[in-house]
Coordinates of N, CA, C and O in Angstrom, one line a residue:
X1 N 178.4 13.1 182.0 CA 177.3 12.2 182.2 C 176.7 11.8 180.9 O 176.4 12.7 180.1
X2 N 176.6 10.5 180.6 CA 176.0 10.0 179.4 C 174.5 10.0 179.4 O 173.9 9.5 180.3
X3 N 173.9 10.7 178.5 CA 172.4 10.7 178.4 C 171.9 9.6 177.5 O 172.4 9.3 176.4
X4 N 171.0 8.8 178.1 CA 170.4 7.7 177.3 C 169.2 8.2 176.5 O 168.4 8.9 177.0
X5 N 169.2 7.8 175.2 CA 168.1 8.2 174.3 C 167.1 7.0 174.5 O 167.4 5.9 174.4
X6 N 165.9 7.4 174.8 CA 164.8 6.4 175.0 C 164.3 5.9 173.6 O 164.5 6.6 172.6
X7 N 163.7 4.8 173.6 CA 163.2 4.2 172.3 C 162.3 5.2 171.6 O 161.4 5.8 172.1
X8 N 162.6 5.4 170.3 CA 161.9 6.3 169.5 C 160.4 6.0 169.3 O 159.6 6.8 169.1
X9 N 160.1 4.7 169.4 CA 158.7 4.3 169.2 C 157.8 4.9 170.3 O 156.7 5.4 170.0
X10 N 158.3 4.8 171.6 CA 157.5 5.4 172.7 C 157.4 6.9 172.5 O 156.3 7.5 172.7
X11 N 158.5 7.6 172.2 CA 158.5 9.0 172.1 C 157.6 9.4 170.9 O 156.9 10.4 171.0
X12 N 157.7 8.6 169.8 CA 156.9 8.9 168.6 C 155.4 8.9 169.0 O 154.6 9.7 168.6
X13 N 155.0 7.9 169.8 CA 153.6 7.8 170.2 C 153.2 9.0 171.0 O 152.1 9.5 170.9
X14 N 154.0 9.4 172.0 CA 153.7 10.6 172.8 C 153.7 11.8 171.9 O 152.7 12.6 172.1
X15 N 154.6 12.0 171.0 CA 154.6 13.2 170.1 C 153.3 13.2 169.3 O 152.7 14.3 169.1
X16 N 152.9 12.1 168.7 CA 151.7 12.1 167.9 C 150.5 12.4 168.7 O 149.6 13.1 168.3
X17 N 150.4 11.8 170.0 CA 149.3 12.1 170.9 C 149.2 13.7 171.1 O 148.2 14.3 171.0
X18 N 150.4 14.3 171.5 CA 150.4 15.7 171.8 C 150.0 16.5 170.6 O 149.3 17.5 170.7
X19 N 150.5 16.1 169.4 CA 150.1 16.9 168.2 C 148.6 16.8 167.9 O 148.0 17.8 167.6
X20 N 148.0 15.6 168.1 CA 146.6 15.5 167.9 C 145.8 16.3 169.0 O 144.8 16.9 168.8
X21 N 146.4 16.3 170.2 CA 145.7 16.9 171.4 C 145.7 18.5 171.2 O 144.9 19.1 171.8
X22 N 146.6 19.0 170.5 CA 146.7 20.5 170.3 C 145.4 21.1 170.0 O 145.0 22.2 170.5
X23 N 144.6 20.5 169.1 CA 143.3 21.1 168.7 C 142.3 21.1 169.9 O 141.3 21.8 169.8
X24 N 142.6 20.4 171.0 CA 141.7 20.4 172.1 C 142.1 21.4 173.2 O 141.5 21.6 174.2
X25 N 143.2 22.1 172.9 CA 143.8 23.0 173.9 C 143.8 24.4 173.4 O 144.8 24.8 172.8
X26 N 142.8 25.1 173.8 CA 142.7 26.5 173.3 C 143.8 27.4 173.9 O 144.3 28.3 173.2
X27 N 144.2 27.1 175.1 CA 145.3 28.0 175.7 C 146.6 27.9 175.0 O 147.2 28.9 174.7
X28 N 147.0 26.7 174.6 CA 148.3 26.5 173.9 C 148.1 27.0 172.4 O 149.0 27.7 171.9
X29 N 147.0 26.7 171.8 CA 146.7 27.3 170.5 C 146.8 28.8 170.4 O 147.3 29.4 169.5
X30 N 146.2 29.4 171.4 CA 146.2 30.9 171.6 C 147.6 31.4 171.7 O 148.0 32.4 171.1
X31 N 148.4 30.7 172.5 CA 149.8 31.1 172.7 C 150.6 31.0 171.4 O 151.3 31.9 171.0
X32 N 150.3 30.0 170.6 CA 151.0 29.9 169.3 C 150.5 31.0 168.3 O 151.3 31.6 167.6
X33 N 149.2 31.3 168.3 CA 148.6 32.3 167.4 C 149.2 33.7 167.7 O 149.6 34.4 166.8
X34 N 149.4 34.0 169.0 CA 149.9 35.3 169.5 C 151.4 35.4 169.0 O 151.9 36.5 168.8
X35 N 152.0 34.3 168.7 CA 153.4 34.4 168.3 C 153.5 34.1 166.7 O 154.6 33.9 166.2
X36 N 152.4 34.2 166.1 CA 152.3 34.0 164.6 C 152.9 32.7 164.1 O 153.5 32.7 163.1
X37 N 152.7 31.7 164.9 CA 153.2 30.3 164.4 C 152.1 29.8 163.5 O 150.9 29.6 163.9
X38 N 152.4 29.6 162.3 CA 151.4 29.2 161.3 C 151.0 27.7 161.4 O 151.7 26.9 162.0
X39 N 149.8 27.4 160.9 CA 149.3 26.1 160.9 C 150.3 25.2 160.1 O 150.5 24.0 160.5
X40 N 150.8 25.7 159.1 CA 151.8 24.9 158.3 C 153.0 24.6 159.1 O 153.5 23.4 159.1
X41 N 153.5 25.5 159.9 CA 154.7 25.2 160.8 C 154.3 24.2 161.9 O 155.1 23.3 162.3
X42 N 153.1 24.3 162.4 CA 152.6 23.4 163.5 C 152.6 22.0 162.9 O 153.1 21.1 163.5
X43 N 152.1 21.9 161.7 CA 152.1 20.5 161.0 C 153.5 20.0 160.7 O 153.8 18.9 160.9
X44 N 154.3 20.9 160.1 CA 155.6 20.5 159.6 C 156.5 20.1 160.8 O 157.2 19.1 160.7
X45 N 156.5 20.8 161.9 CA 157.3 20.5 163.1 C 156.6 19.6 164.1 O 157.2 19.3 165.2
X46 N 155.3 19.3 163.8 CA 154.5 18.4 164.7 C 154.4 19.0 166.1 O 154.6 18.2 167.1
X47 N 154.2 20.3 166.2 CA 154.1 20.9 167.5 C 152.8 20.4 168.2 O 151.8 20.1 167.5
X48 N 152.8 20.2 169.5 CA 151.7 19.7 170.2 C 151.5 20.3 171.5 O 152.2 21.3 171.9
X49 N 150.5 19.8 172.3 CA 150.2 20.3 173.6 C 150.1 19.1 174.6 O 149.6 18.0 174.2
X50 N 150.6 19.3 175.8 CA 150.5 18.3 176.8 C 149.2 18.7 177.6 O 149.0 19.9 177.9
X51 N 148.3 17.8 177.8 CA 147.0 18.1 178.5 C 147.2 18.7 179.9 O 148.1 18.2 180.6
X52 N 146.4 19.6 180.3 CA 146.4 20.1 181.7 C 146.2 19.0 182.7 O 146.9 19.0 183.7
X53 N 145.4 18.1 182.4 CA 145.1 16.9 183.3 C 145.9 15.7 182.6 O 145.4 15.2 181.6
X54 N 146.9 15.3 183.2 CA 147.8 14.2 182.7 C 147.0 12.9 182.6 O 147.5 12.0 181.9
X55 N 145.9 12.8 183.3 CA 145.1 11.5 183.2 C 144.7 11.3 181.8 O 144.6 10.1 181.4
X56 N 144.5 12.3 181.0 CA 144.1 12.2 179.6 C 145.1 11.4 178.8 O 144.9 10.4 178.1
X57 N 146.4 11.8 179.0 CA 147.5 11.1 178.3 C 147.7 9.7 178.9 O 148.0 8.8 178.1
X58 N 147.6 9.6 180.2 CA 147.8 8.3 180.8 C 146.7 7.3 180.3 O 147.0 6.1 180.0
X59 N 145.5 7.8 180.1 CA 144.4 6.9 179.7 C 144.6 6.5 178.2 O 144.4 5.4 177.8
X60 N 145.0 7.5 177.4 CA 145.1 7.3 175.9 C 146.3 6.4 175.6 O 146.3 5.6 174.7
X61 N 147.5 6.7 176.3 CA 148.7 6.1 175.9 C 149.1 4.9 176.8 O 149.8 4.0 176.4
X62 N 148.7 5.0 178.1 CA 149.1 4.0 179.1 C 150.4 4.4 179.8 O 151.3 5.0 179.2
X63 N 150.5 4.0 181.0 CA 151.7 4.4 181.8 C 152.9 3.7 181.3 O 154.0 4.3 181.4
X64 N 152.9 2.5 180.7 CA 154.1 1.9 180.2 C 154.7 2.7 179.1 O 156.0 2.9 179.1
X65 N 153.9 3.2 178.2 CA 154.5 4.1 177.1 C 155.1 5.3 177.7 O 156.2 5.8 177.3
X66 N 154.4 6.0 178.6 CA 154.8 7.2 179.2 C 156.1 7.0 180.0 O 157.0 7.9 180.0
X67 N 156.2 5.9 180.7 CA 157.4 5.6 181.4 C 158.6 5.3 180.5 O 159.7 5.7 180.7
X68 N 158.3 4.5 179.5 CA 159.4 4.2 178.5 C 159.9 5.5 177.8 O 161.1 5.6 177.5
X69 N 159.0 6.5 177.6 CA 159.4 7.7 177.0 C 160.0 8.7 178.0 O 160.4 9.8 177.6
X70 N 160.1 8.3 179.2 CA 160.7 9.1 180.3 C 159.8 10.4 180.5 O 160.4 11.4 180.9
X71 N 158.5 10.3 180.4 CA 157.6 11.4 180.6 C 156.9 11.2 182.0 O 156.5 12.1 182.6
X72 N 156.9 9.9 182.4 CA 156.3 9.6 183.7 C 157.2 8.7 184.5 O 157.8 7.8 183.9
X73 N 157.4 9.0 185.8 CA 158.3 8.1 186.6 C 157.8 8.3 188.0 O 157.1 9.2 188.4
X74 N 158.3 7.4 188.9 CA 158.0 7.4 190.3 C 159.2 8.0 191.1 O 160.3 7.5 190.9
X75 N 158.9 9.0 191.8 CA 160.0 9.7 192.6 C 160.0 9.0 194.0 O 159.1 9.2 194.8
X76 N 160.9 8.2 194.2 CA 161.0 7.4 195.5 C 161.1 8.3 196.7 O 160.5 8.0 197.8
X77 N 161.9 9.4 196.6 CA 162.1 10.3 197.7 C 160.8 11.0 198.1 O 160.5 11.1 199.3
X78 N 160.0 11.4 197.2 CA 158.7 12.1 197.4 C 157.6 11.1 197.6 O 156.5 11.5 198.1
X79 N 157.7 9.9 197.0 CA 156.7 8.9 197.1 C 155.5 9.2 196.2 O 154.3 8.9 196.5
X80 N 155.8 9.9 195.1 CA 154.7 10.2 194.1 C 155.2 10.0 192.7 O 156.4 9.9 192.4
X81 N 154.2 9.8 191.8 CA 154.5 9.8 190.4 C 154.6 11.2 189.8 O 153.9 12.1 190.2
X82 N 155.6 11.4 189.0 CA 155.9 12.7 188.4 C 155.7 12.7 186.9 O 156.1 11.7 186.3
X83 N 155.0 13.7 186.4 CA 154.8 13.9 185.0 C 155.6 15.0 184.5 O 155.5 16.1 185.0
X84 N 156.5 14.8 183.6 CA 157.5 15.7 183.1 C 156.9 17.0 182.6 O 157.4 18.1 182.9
X85 N 155.9 17.0 181.8 CA 155.4 18.2 181.1 C 154.2 18.8 181.9 O 153.4 19.6 181.2
X86 N 154.1 18.6 183.1 CA 152.9 19.2 183.9 C 152.9 20.7 183.7 O 151.8 21.3 183.6
X87 N 154.0 21.4 183.7 CA 154.0 22.9 183.6 C 154.6 23.3 182.3 O 154.7 24.5 182.0
X88 N 155.0 22.4 181.4 CA 155.6 22.7 180.1 C 154.7 22.1 179.0 O 155.0 21.1 178.5
X89 N 153.6 22.8 178.8 CA 152.6 22.2 178.0 C 152.7 22.3 176.5 O 152.1 21.5 175.7
X90 N 153.5 23.2 176.0 CA 153.8 23.3 174.6 C 154.9 22.3 174.3 O 156.0 22.4 174.9
X91 N 154.7 21.4 173.4 CA 155.7 20.3 173.2 C 156.1 20.2 171.7 O 155.2 20.4 170.9
X92 N 157.3 19.9 171.5 CA 157.8 19.7 170.1 C 158.7 18.5 170.1 O 159.7 18.4 170.9
X93 N 158.5 17.6 169.2 CA 159.4 16.5 169.1 C 160.7 16.9 168.4 O 160.8 17.8 167.6
X94 N 161.8 16.2 168.8 CA 163.1 16.4 168.3 C 163.5 15.1 167.5 O 163.4 14.0 168.1
X95 N 163.8 15.2 166.2 CA 164.1 14.1 165.4 C 165.6 14.1 165.0 O 166.2 15.1 164.9
X96 N 166.1 12.9 164.8 CA 167.4 12.8 164.3 C 167.4 13.0 162.8 O 166.3 13.2 162.2
X97 N 168.5 12.9 162.1 CA 168.6 13.2 160.7 C 167.8 12.2 159.9 O 167.3 12.5 158.8
X98 N 167.5 11.0 160.4 CA 166.7 10.0 159.7 C 165.3 10.0 160.0 O 164.5 9.2 159.6
X99 N 164.8 11.0 160.8 CA 163.4 11.1 161.1 C 162.9 10.3 162.3 O 161.7 10.1 162.5
X100 N 163.8 9.8 163.1 CA 163.5 9.0 164.4 C 163.3 10.0 165.5 O 164.2 10.8 165.8
X101 N 162.2 9.9 166.2 CA 162.0 10.8 167.4 C 163.0 10.4 168.5 O 163.0 9.3 169.0
X102 N 163.8 11.4 168.9 CA 164.9 11.1 169.9 C 164.6 11.9 171.2 O 165.2 11.6 172.2
X103 N 163.7 12.8 171.2 CA 163.4 13.6 172.4 C 162.1 14.4 172.2 O 161.7 14.6 171.0
X104 N 161.5 14.8 173.3 CA 160.4 15.7 173.2 C 160.8 16.9 174.1 O 161.2 16.7 175.3
X105 N 160.7 18.1 173.5 CA 161.0 19.3 174.3 C 159.7 19.9 174.7 O 158.7 20.0 174.0
X106 N 159.7 20.4 176.0 CA 158.5 21.1 176.5 C 158.9 22.5 176.8 O 160.0 22.8 177.3
X107 N 157.9 23.4 176.6 CA 158.1 24.8 176.9 C 156.9 25.3 177.7 O 155.8 25.0 177.4
X108 N 157.2 26.0 178.8 CA 156.2 26.6 179.6 C 155.5 27.7 178.8 O 156.2 28.4 178.1
X109 N 154.2 27.9 179.0 CA 153.5 29.0 178.4 C 153.2 30.0 179.4 O 152.5 31.0 179.2
X110 N 153.7 29.8 180.7 CA 153.6 30.8 181.7 C 154.4 32.1 181.4 O 155.4 32.0 180.8
X111 N 153.9 33.2 182.0 CA 154.7 34.4 181.9 C 156.0 34.2 182.7 O 156.2 33.3 183.5
X112 N 157.0 35.1 182.4 CA 158.3 35.1 183.1 C 158.1 35.2 184.6 O 158.8 34.5 185.4
X113 N 157.1 36.0 185.0 CA 156.9 36.2 186.5 C 156.4 34.9 187.1 O 156.8 34.5 188.2
X114 N 155.4 34.3 186.4 CA 154.9 33.0 186.9 C 155.9 31.9 186.9 O 156.0 31.1 187.9
X115 N 156.8 31.9 185.9 CA 157.9 30.9 185.9 C 158.8 31.1 187.1 O 159.2 30.1 187.8
X116 N 159.1 32.3 187.4 CA 160.0 32.6 188.5 C 159.4 32.3 189.8 O 160.0 31.7 190.7
X117 N 158.1 32.6 189.9 CA 157.3 32.3 191.2 C 157.3 30.8 191.4 O 157.4 30.4 192.6
X118 N 157.1 30.0 190.4 CA 157.0 28.6 190.5 C 158.4 27.9 190.5 O 158.5 26.7 190.7
X119 N 159.4 28.6 190.1 CA 160.8 28.1 190.0 C 160.9 27.1 188.9 O 161.6 26.1 189.0
X120 N 160.3 27.5 187.7 CA 160.3 26.6 186.6 C 161.3 27.1 185.5 O 161.4 28.3 185.2
X121 N 162.0 26.2 184.9 CA 162.8 26.6 183.7 C 161.9 26.8 182.5 O 160.8 26.3 182.5
X122 N 162.4 27.6 181.6 CA 161.6 27.9 180.4 C 161.3 26.6 179.6 O 160.3 26.4 179.0
X123 N 162.4 25.8 179.4 CA 162.3 24.6 178.6 C 162.8 23.3 179.4 O 163.6 23.4 180.3
X124 N 162.2 22.2 179.1 CA 162.7 20.9 179.6 C 162.6 19.9 178.4 O 162.0 20.2 177.4
X125 N 163.3 18.8 178.5 CA 163.2 17.8 177.5 C 163.4 16.4 178.1 O 163.8 16.3 179.2
X126 N 163.1 15.4 177.3 CA 163.2 14.0 177.8 C 164.6 13.5 177.7 O 164.9 12.4 178.1
X127 N 165.6 14.3 177.3 CA 167.0 13.9 177.3 C 167.4 13.4 175.9 O 166.8 12.5 175.4
X128 N 168.5 14.0 175.4 CA 169.1 13.5 174.2 C 170.5 14.1 174.1 O 170.8 15.0 174.8
X129 N 171.3 13.7 173.1 CA 172.6 14.2 172.9 C 172.5 15.5 172.1 O 172.5 15.4 170.9
X130 N 172.5 16.6 172.8 CA 172.3 17.9 172.0 C 173.4 18.1 171.0 O 173.1 18.6 169.9
X131 N 174.6 17.7 171.3 CA 175.7 17.9 170.3 C 175.5 17.1 169.1 O 176.2 17.3 168.1
X132 N 174.7 16.1 169.1 CA 174.5 15.2 167.9 C 173.3 15.5 167.1 O 173.1 14.8 166.0
X133 N 172.5 16.4 167.5 CA 171.2 16.7 166.7 C 171.0 18.1 166.5 O 171.2 19.0 167.4
X134 N 170.5 18.5 165.3 CA 170.0 19.8 165.0 C 168.5 19.8 164.8 O 168.1 19.0 164.0
X135 N 167.8 20.7 165.4 CA 166.4 20.7 165.2 C 166.0 21.0 163.8 O 166.5 21.9 163.1
X136 N 165.2 20.1 163.2 CA 164.7 20.3 161.8 C 165.7 19.8 160.7 O 165.4 19.9 159.6
X137 N 166.8 19.2 161.1 CA 167.7 18.6 160.1 C 167.0 17.6 159.3 O 167.3 17.5 158.1
X138 N 166.2 16.8 159.9 CA 165.5 15.7 159.1 C 164.6 16.3 158.0 O 164.4 15.7 156.9
X139 N 164.2 17.6 158.1 CA 163.4 18.2 157.1 C 164.3 19.0 156.1 O 163.9 19.2 155.0
X140 N 165.5 19.4 156.5 CA 166.3 20.3 155.7 C 167.4 19.6 155.0 O 168.1 20.2 154.1
X141 N 167.7 18.3 155.4 CA 168.9 17.7 154.9 C 169.0 17.6 153.3 O 170.1 17.8 152.8
X142 N 167.9 17.3 152.7 CA 167.9 17.2 151.2 C 168.3 18.6 150.6 O 169.1 18.6 149.6
X143 N 167.7 19.6 151.1 CA 168.0 21.0 150.6 C 169.4 21.3 150.9 O 170.1 22.0 150.0
X144 N 169.9 21.0 152.0 CA 171.3 21.2 152.4 C 172.3 20.5 151.4 O 173.2 21.1 150.9
X145 N 172.0 19.3 151.1 CA 172.8 18.5 150.1 C 172.7 19.2 148.8 O 173.8 19.3 148.1
X146 N 171.5 19.6 148.4 CA 171.3 20.1 147.0 C 172.1 21.5 146.9 O 172.8 21.7 145.9
X147 N 171.9 22.4 147.9 CA 172.5 23.7 147.8 C 173.9 23.8 148.4 O 174.6 24.8 148.2
X148 N 174.3 22.7 149.1 CA 175.6 22.7 149.8 C 175.7 23.9 150.8 O 176.8 24.4 151.1
X149 N 174.6 24.3 151.3 CA 174.5 25.4 152.3 C 173.6 25.1 153.4 O 172.5 24.5 153.2
X150 N 173.9 25.6 154.6 CA 173.0 25.5 155.8 C 173.1 26.7 156.6 O 174.2 27.3 156.8
X151 N 172.0 27.2 157.1 CA 172.0 28.4 158.0 C 171.6 27.8 159.3 O 170.5 27.3 159.5
X152 N 172.5 28.0 160.3 CA 172.2 27.4 161.6 C 172.1 28.6 162.6 O 173.0 29.5 162.6
X153 N 171.0 28.7 163.3 CA 170.7 29.8 164.2 C 170.4 29.2 165.6 O 170.0 28.1 165.7
X154 N 170.5 30.1 166.6 CA 170.1 29.6 167.9 C 168.7 30.1 168.2 O 168.3 31.2 167.9

């Protein structure tokens, strides 16, 4: 199945909103602090938070941007609008080697027990060609060229 990459402008706007919103979300900030994620790393990787109430994002960004970014869609079978990051509130943008936002990854901050109870995967994303992108390559490519070395980990 071919995954379509959504326009980077819409994804970039969503990523920037989530990064700015992080300071408003004590729960996600606390989650990051407990894992010793530094403020420098948060800024460098543009880590963000999806609001508990998706109306905040809908009001700030508009439904058209959220739909274009594949974060909001209408489920015809259920007859409802679905918000992708409702339970995956820690978000990180994924950039291609040129710095274009190609996806947004969401991670649940629920415990393993709560994830299992709700039937949630640990991670979700807006869809991208995983085999074509390495997380952080846009930030590391100059160093890789200079040293002719790269350390790739899972």
